[in-house]
Amino acid sequence: MCIFCKIVNGELPANMVRENDDFMAFHDLNPKAPAHILVIPKLHVDSFNEVTPETMAGMTSFIQEVAKVVGIKESGYRVITNVGDNGGQEVKHLHWHVLGGAKLAWGHFADADTKDFF
């Protein structure tokens, strides 16, 4: 059982932001921004590659609610999901990083030499 399923089942604690019948939102233990919330479906889905349109529809409105609750809806925020090993996915349970609370830089490839990718 993955770490996020253990949180859903109440086996591990989480600093909860919001929860409904289908989704949970909680603070990331290793934040990369002043607001760094993880949003997950309660039903285990490995990654974005397996998610249904119905789940995504519910996830969209839930993430919008989370942004409002944590006070970043108006100032702006970033929503990211990583897919697979090359995409940086560390936990094989679909999750979204909702980051905000400051002007966010975009530096993932700032020092990369593109010839290294080909």
Short mmCIF file of C-alpha atoms in Angstrom, two decimals:
data_model
loop_
_atom_site.label_atom_id
_atom_site.label_comp_id
_atom_site.label_asym_id
_atom_site.label_seq_id
_atom_site.Cartn_x
_atom_site.Cartn_y
_atom_site.Cartn_z
CA MET A 1 0.00 0.00 0.00
CA CYS A 2 1.41 3.41 -0.95
CA ILE A 3 2.02 6.24 1.50
CA PHE A 4 -0.94 8.27 0.21
CA CYS A 5 -3.32 5.32 0.58
CA LYS A 6 -2.12 5.02 4.18
CA ILE A 7 -3.01 8.69 4.72
CA VAL A 8 -6.46 8.11 3.17
CA ASN A 9 -6.98 5.10 5.47
CA GLY A 10 -5.93 7.08 8.56
CA GLU A 11 -2.83 4.94 9.12
CA LEU A 12 -0.51 7.95 8.73
CA PRO A 13 -1.16 11.53 9.88
CA ALA A 14 -1.35 14.52 7.54
CA ASN A 15 -1.73 18.25 8.11
CA MET A 16 -5.12 18.40 6.38
CA VAL A 17 -6.29 21.45 4.44
CA ARG A 18 -9.52 20.12 2.96
CA GLU A 19 -11.28 16.82 2.39
CA ASN A 20 -14.44 15.55 0.76
CA ASP A 21 -15.75 12.12 -0.22
CA ASP A 22 -13.38 11.81 -3.18
CA PHE A 23 -10.28 13.94 -2.53
CA MET A 24 -7.86 15.07 0.17
CA ALA A 25 -5.54 18.07 0.38
CA PHE A 26 -2.72 18.35 2.90
CA HIS A 27 0.53 20.23 3.43
CA ASP A 28 3.66 18.79 1.80
CA LEU A 29 6.26 17.68 4.37
CA ASN A 30 9.05 19.18 2.23
CA PRO A 31 7.55 22.45 0.94
CA LYS A 32 9.03 24.20 -2.10
CA ALA A 33 6.95 27.37 -1.63
CA PRO A 34 5.24 29.18 1.27
CA ALA A 35 2.07 27.30 0.31
CA HIS A 36 2.75 23.75 -0.91
CA ILE A 37 -0.31 21.53 -0.78
CA LEU A 38 -0.65 17.98 -2.11
CA VAL A 39 -4.03 17.05 -3.57
CA ILE A 40 -4.89 13.38 -4.09
CA PRO A 41 -7.86 11.29 -5.10
CA LYS A 42 -8.87 8.94 -2.29
CA LEU A 43 -9.17 6.14 -4.83
CA HIS A 44 -5.71 4.87 -5.79
CA VAL A 45 -4.74 5.89 -9.32
CA ASP A 46 -1.10 5.31 -10.26
CA SER A 47 -0.59 8.46 -12.34
CA PHE A 48 -2.11 10.96 -14.74
CA ASN A 49 -1.85 8.29 -17.46
CA GLU A 50 -4.57 6.25 -15.74
CA VAL A 51 -6.93 8.97 -14.47
CA THR A 52 -10.48 9.16 -15.82
CA PRO A 53 -12.08 12.35 -17.14
CA GLU A 54 -14.68 12.07 -14.36
CA THR A 55 -12.01 12.08 -11.66
CA MET A 56 -10.27 15.02 -13.34
CA ALA A 57 -13.51 17.00 -13.39
CA GLY A 58 -13.89 16.58 -9.64
CA MET A 59 -10.20 17.23 -9.05
CA THR A 60 -10.37 20.54 -10.92
CA SER A 61 -13.05 22.07 -8.72
CA PHE A 62 -11.43 20.62 -5.59
CA ILE A 63 -8.05 22.22 -6.41
CA GLN A 64 -9.81 25.54 -7.01
CA GLU A 65 -11.41 25.27 -3.55
CA VAL A 66 -8.03 24.45 -1.98
CA ALA A 67 -6.44 27.53 -3.58
CA LYS A 68 -9.20 29.67 -2.09
CA VAL A 69 -8.89 28.05 1.37
CA VAL A 70 -5.12 28.60 1.57
CA GLY A 71 -5.42 32.17 0.30
CA ILE A 72 -3.59 31.93 -3.02
CA LYS A 73 -6.49 31.99 -5.47
CA GLU A 74 -6.22 35.69 -6.27
CA SER A 75 -2.43 36.12 -6.08
CA GLY A 76 -1.71 33.11 -8.28
CA TYR A 77 -0.41 29.59 -7.93
CA ARG A 78 1.08 26.67 -9.85
CA VAL A 79 -0.50 23.22 -10.23
CA ILE A 80 1.87 20.37 -11.15
CA THR A 81 1.64 16.63 -11.47
CA ASN A 82 4.66 14.48 -12.26
CA VAL A 83 4.19 11.38 -14.41
CA GLY A 84 6.59 8.44 -14.33
CA ASP A 85 10.25 8.24 -13.47
CA ASN A 86 11.47 10.72 -16.08
CA GLY A 87 8.74 13.14 -15.04
CA GLY A 88 9.94 13.04 -11.43
CA GLN A 89 7.05 11.06 -9.93
CA GLU A 90 8.26 9.71 -6.58
CA VAL A 91 4.97 8.36 -5.18
CA LYS A 92 3.02 6.14 -7.57
CA HIS A 93 -0.36 7.62 -6.59
CA LEU A 94 -1.75 10.48 -8.66
CA HIS A 95 -1.13 13.74 -6.82
CA TRP A 96 -1.03 17.40 -7.63
CA HIS A 97 1.35 19.93 -6.12
CA VAL A 98 -0.39 23.26 -5.54
CA LEU A 99 2.28 25.89 -4.92
CA GLY A 100 1.92 29.58 -4.18
CA GLY A 101 2.27 32.30 -1.61
CA ALA A 102 5.21 33.96 -3.40
CA LYS A 103 6.42 34.84 -6.90
CA LEU A 104 7.48 31.42 -8.20
CA ALA A 105 10.60 31.06 -10.33
CA TRP A 106 10.79 28.65 -13.25
CA GLY A 107 14.26 27.23 -12.92
CA HIS A 108 14.07 23.51 -13.61
CA PHE A 109 16.12 23.77 -16.82
CA ALA A 110 17.73 27.17 -16.26
CA ASP A 111 21.23 25.67 -16.18
CA ALA A 112 20.58 22.74 -18.51
CA ASP A 113 22.44 22.32 -21.78
CA THR A 114 19.83 21.17 -24.29
CA LYS A 115 22.39 19.11 -26.23
CA ASP A 116 22.40 16.77 -23.22
CA PHE A 117 18.80 15.82 -24.07
CA PHE A 118 19.46 14.67 -27.65
#
